[in-house]
Short mmCIF file of C-alpha atoms in Angstrom, two decimals:
data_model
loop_
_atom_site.label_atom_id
_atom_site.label_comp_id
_atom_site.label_asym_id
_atom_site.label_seq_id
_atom_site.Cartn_x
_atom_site.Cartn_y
_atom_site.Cartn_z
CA UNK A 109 240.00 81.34 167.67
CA UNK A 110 236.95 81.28 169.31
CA UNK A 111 237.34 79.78 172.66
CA UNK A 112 234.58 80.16 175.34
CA UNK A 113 235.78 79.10 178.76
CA UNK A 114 233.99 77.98 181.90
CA UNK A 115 235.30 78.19 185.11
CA UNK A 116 234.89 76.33 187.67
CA UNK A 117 235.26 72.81 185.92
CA UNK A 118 233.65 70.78 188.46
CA UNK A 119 232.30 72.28 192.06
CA UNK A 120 231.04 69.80 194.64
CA UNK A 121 228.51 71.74 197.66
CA UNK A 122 226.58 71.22 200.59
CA UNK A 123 222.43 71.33 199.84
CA UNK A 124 221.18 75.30 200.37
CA UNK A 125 224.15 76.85 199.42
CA UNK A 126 224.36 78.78 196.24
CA UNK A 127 226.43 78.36 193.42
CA UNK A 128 228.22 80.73 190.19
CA UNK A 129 229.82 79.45 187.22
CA UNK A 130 231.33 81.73 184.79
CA UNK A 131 231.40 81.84 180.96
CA UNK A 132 234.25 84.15 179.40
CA UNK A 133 234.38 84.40 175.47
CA UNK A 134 238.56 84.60 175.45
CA UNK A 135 239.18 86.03 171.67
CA UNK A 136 235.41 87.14 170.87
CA UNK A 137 232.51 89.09 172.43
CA UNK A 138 229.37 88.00 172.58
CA UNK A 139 225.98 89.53 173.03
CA UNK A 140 224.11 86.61 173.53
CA UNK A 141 225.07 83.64 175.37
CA UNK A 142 223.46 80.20 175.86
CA UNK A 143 222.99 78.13 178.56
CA UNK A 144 222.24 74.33 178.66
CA UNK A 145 222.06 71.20 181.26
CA UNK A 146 222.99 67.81 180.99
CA UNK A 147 221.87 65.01 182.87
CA UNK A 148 223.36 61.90 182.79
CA UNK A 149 222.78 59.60 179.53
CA UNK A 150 220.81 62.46 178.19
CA UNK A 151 221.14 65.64 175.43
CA UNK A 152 221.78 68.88 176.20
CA UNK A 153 218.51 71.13 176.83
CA UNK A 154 218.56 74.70 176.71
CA UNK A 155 218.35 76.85 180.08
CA UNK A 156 218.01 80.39 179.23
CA UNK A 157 219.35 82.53 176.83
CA UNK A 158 221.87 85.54 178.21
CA UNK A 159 221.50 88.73 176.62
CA UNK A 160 224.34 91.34 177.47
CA UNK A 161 222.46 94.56 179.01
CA UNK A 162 219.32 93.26 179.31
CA UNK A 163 217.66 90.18 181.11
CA UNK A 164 217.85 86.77 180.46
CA UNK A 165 215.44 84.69 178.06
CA UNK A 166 214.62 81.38 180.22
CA UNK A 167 212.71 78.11 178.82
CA UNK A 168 209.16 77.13 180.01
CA UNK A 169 210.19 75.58 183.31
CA UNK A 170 212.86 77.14 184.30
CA UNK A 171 212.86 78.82 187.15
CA UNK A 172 214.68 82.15 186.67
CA UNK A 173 214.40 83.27 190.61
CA UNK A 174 216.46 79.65 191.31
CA UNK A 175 219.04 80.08 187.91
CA UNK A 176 220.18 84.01 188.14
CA UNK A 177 221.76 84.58 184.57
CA UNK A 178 224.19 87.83 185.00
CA UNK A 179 225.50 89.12 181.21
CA UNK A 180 227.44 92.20 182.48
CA UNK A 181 229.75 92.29 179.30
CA UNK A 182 230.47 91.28 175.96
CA UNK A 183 232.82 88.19 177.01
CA UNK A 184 231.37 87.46 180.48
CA UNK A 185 227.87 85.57 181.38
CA UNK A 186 227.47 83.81 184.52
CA UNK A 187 225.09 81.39 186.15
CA UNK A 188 224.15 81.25 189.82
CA UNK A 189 222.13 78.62 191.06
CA UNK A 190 220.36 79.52 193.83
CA UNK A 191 220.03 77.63 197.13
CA UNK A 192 221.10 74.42 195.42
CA UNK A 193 219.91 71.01 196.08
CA UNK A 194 221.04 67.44 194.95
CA UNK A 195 218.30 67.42 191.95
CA UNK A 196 220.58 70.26 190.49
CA UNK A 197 223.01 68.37 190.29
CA UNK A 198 224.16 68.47 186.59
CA UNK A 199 226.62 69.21 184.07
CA UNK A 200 226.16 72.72 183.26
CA UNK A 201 227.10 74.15 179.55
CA UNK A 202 227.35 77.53 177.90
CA UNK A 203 227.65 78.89 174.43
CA UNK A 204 228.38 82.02 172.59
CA UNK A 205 228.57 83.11 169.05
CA UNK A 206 230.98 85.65 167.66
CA UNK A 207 229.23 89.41 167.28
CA UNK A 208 231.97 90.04 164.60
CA UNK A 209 230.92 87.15 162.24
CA UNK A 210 229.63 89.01 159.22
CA UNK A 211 227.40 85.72 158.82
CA UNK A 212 224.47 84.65 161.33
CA UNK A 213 224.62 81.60 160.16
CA UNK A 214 228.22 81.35 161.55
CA UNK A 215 228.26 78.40 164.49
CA UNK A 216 227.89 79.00 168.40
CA UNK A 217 231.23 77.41 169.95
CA UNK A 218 230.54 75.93 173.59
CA UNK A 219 232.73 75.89 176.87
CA UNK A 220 233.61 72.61 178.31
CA UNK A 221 231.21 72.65 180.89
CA UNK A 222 231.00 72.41 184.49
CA UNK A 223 229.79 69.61 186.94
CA UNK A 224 227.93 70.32 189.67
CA UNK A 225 227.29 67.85 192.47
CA UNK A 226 225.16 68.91 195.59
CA UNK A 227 225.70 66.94 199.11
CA UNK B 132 211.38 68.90 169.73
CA UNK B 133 214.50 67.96 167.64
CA UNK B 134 213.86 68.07 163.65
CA UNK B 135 216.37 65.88 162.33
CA UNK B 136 216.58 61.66 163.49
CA UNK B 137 219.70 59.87 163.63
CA UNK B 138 220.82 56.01 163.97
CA UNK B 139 221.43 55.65 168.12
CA UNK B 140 224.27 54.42 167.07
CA UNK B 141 226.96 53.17 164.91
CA UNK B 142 230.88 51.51 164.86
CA UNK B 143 233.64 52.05 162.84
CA UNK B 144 236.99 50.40 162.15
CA UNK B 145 240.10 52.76 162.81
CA UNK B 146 241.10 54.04 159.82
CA UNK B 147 238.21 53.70 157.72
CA UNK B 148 236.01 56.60 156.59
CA UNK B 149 232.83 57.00 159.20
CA UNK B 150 229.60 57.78 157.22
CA UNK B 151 226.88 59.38 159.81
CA UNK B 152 223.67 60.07 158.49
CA UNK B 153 220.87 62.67 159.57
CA UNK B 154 216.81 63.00 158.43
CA UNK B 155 215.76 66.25 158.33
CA UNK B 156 212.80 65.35 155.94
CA UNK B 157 210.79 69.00 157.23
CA UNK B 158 213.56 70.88 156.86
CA UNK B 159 213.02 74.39 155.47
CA UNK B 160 214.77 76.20 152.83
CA UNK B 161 216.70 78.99 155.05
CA UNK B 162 217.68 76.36 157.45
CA UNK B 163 221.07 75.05 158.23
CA UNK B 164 222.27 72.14 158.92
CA UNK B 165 225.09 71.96 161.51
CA UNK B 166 226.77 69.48 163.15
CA UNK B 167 228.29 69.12 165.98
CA UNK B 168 229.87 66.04 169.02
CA UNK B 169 230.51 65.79 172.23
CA UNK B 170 233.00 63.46 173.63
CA UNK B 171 232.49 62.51 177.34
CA UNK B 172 232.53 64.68 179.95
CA UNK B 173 233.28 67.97 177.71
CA UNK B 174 231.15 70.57 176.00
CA UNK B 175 230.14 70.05 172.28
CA UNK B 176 232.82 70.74 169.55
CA UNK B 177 231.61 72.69 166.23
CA UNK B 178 232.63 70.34 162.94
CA UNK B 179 230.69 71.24 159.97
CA UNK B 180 227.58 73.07 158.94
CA UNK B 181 225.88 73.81 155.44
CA UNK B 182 222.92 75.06 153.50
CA UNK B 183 222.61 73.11 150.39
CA UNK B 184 226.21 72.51 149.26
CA UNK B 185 228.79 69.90 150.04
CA UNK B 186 231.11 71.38 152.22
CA UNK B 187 234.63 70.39 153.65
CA UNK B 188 236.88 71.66 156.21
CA UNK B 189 239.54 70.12 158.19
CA UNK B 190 237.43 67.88 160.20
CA UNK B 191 235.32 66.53 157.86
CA UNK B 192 233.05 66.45 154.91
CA UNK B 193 229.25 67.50 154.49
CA UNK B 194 226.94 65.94 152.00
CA UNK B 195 223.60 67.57 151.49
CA UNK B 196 220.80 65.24 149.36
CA UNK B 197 220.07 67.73 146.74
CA UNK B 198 216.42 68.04 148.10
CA UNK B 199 218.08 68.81 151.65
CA UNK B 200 216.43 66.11 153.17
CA UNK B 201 219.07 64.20 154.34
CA UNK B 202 222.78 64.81 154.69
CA UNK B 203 225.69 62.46 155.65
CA UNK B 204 228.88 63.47 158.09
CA UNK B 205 231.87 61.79 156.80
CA UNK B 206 234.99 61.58 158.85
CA UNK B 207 237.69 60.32 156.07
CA UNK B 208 239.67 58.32 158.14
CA UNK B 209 238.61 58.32 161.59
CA UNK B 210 240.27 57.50 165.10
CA UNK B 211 240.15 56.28 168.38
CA UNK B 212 239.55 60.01 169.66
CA UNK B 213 236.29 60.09 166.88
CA UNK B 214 234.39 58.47 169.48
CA UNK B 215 231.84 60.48 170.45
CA UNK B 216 227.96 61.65 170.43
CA UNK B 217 227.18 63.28 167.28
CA UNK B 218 224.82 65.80 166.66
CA UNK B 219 222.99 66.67 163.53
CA UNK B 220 220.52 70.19 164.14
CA UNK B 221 219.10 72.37 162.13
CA UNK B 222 218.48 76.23 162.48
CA UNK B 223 216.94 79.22 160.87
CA UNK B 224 219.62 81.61 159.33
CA UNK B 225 218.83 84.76 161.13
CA UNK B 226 216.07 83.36 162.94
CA UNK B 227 216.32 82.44 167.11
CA UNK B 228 220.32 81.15 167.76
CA UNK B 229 218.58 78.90 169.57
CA UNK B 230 220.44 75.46 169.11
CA UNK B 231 217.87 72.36 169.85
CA UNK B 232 220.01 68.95 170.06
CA UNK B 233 218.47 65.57 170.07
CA UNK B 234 219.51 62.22 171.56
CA UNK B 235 223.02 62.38 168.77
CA UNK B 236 224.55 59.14 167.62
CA UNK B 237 227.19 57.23 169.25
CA UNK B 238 229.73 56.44 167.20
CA UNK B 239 232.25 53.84 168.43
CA UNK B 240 235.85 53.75 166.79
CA UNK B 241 237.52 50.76 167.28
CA UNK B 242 240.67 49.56 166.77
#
């Protein structure tokens, strides 16, 4: 149980276009939804935080108008990025914790990301 | 910033049991401690988490110092597909869901 799924795996795109990766919790729904970047040789940081119905939570420096965070439903979140350019190039991560775990302290389980690479 | 410090990293021979230590000398008493790795090129996997108790599960074994400032990850007989970045973080039960990872440990299995 527990499976959160990311689609596309990998995307590869000229510079200015935009981007969407989805996030699907398959067996679970989630109200809140996390999403994290990766550069190369580095940890994961934290993007924004997706709430379902209402609009996303993003970190100091991220810039919400170029990462569009959509949390339509309890299993789906997705990320757009915005007129992309090679510095977004990254691999892009989300997260979701089960709403029916009686226990907060229960774990987030995370997708297998998706790499982005900009032309 | 991160609140637990790890060894960069660390080898083990196949078979043998992997030890992997975490500081988390400030931790707080409603905080977790959860671990988690990430093997190349995927998303990070959920092993183990705890409050003040040894715990086990299929994966592995958690041992909490009994003043929670410390805990080891022990893999009992680990493989070549062990390999991995391994995270140690803490969080607030109830608090933010926030998960903040640091720079993990590499652990190397070899054969």
């Amino acid at each position: 149980g527990a499976v959160v799924s990311q689609h596309p795996s990998w995307v590869i795109c000229k510079s200015g276009t935009s981007v969407k990766i989805e996030c699907r919790s398959l067996d679970f729904q989630a109200t809140t939804m996390f999403w994290y970047r990766q550069f190369p040789k580095q940890s994961l940081m934290l993007m924004a935080t997706s709430n379902e119905g209402s609009k996303a939570t993003y970190e100091q420096g991220v810039e919400k108008d170029k990462f569009l965070i959509n949390h339509a439903s309890l299993t789906l979140s997705t990320l757009t990025v915005t007129s992309a350019h090679p510095e977004d190039s990254s691999f892009y991560i989300c997260s979701a914790r089960d709403l029916g775990s009686e226990y907060s302290n229960q774990p987030q389980h995370f997708g297998d990301g998706t790499r982005l690479s900009i032309l | 910033d991160a609140k637990t410090t790890q060894p960069t990293s660390m080898d083990c021979a196949e078979g043998r049991a992997a030890n992997l230590p975490c500081n988390h000398s400030t931790i707080s008493g409603n905080e977790y401690v959860y671990w988690y790795r990430q093997i190349h090129s995927q998303g990070p996997q959920y092993i183990i988490h705890g409050l003040k108790n040894n715990e086990t599960n299929e994966m592995a074994s958690l041992i909490i110092t009994e003043d929670r400032k410390s805990s080891t990850l022990i893999l009992p007989h680990a493989t070549l597909r062990d390999t991995a970045v391994y995270y140690c973080i803490v969080r607030v039960q109830g608090g933010s869901e926030k998960l903040v990872f640091g720079k993990g440990m590499k652990l190397t299995v070899n054969p």
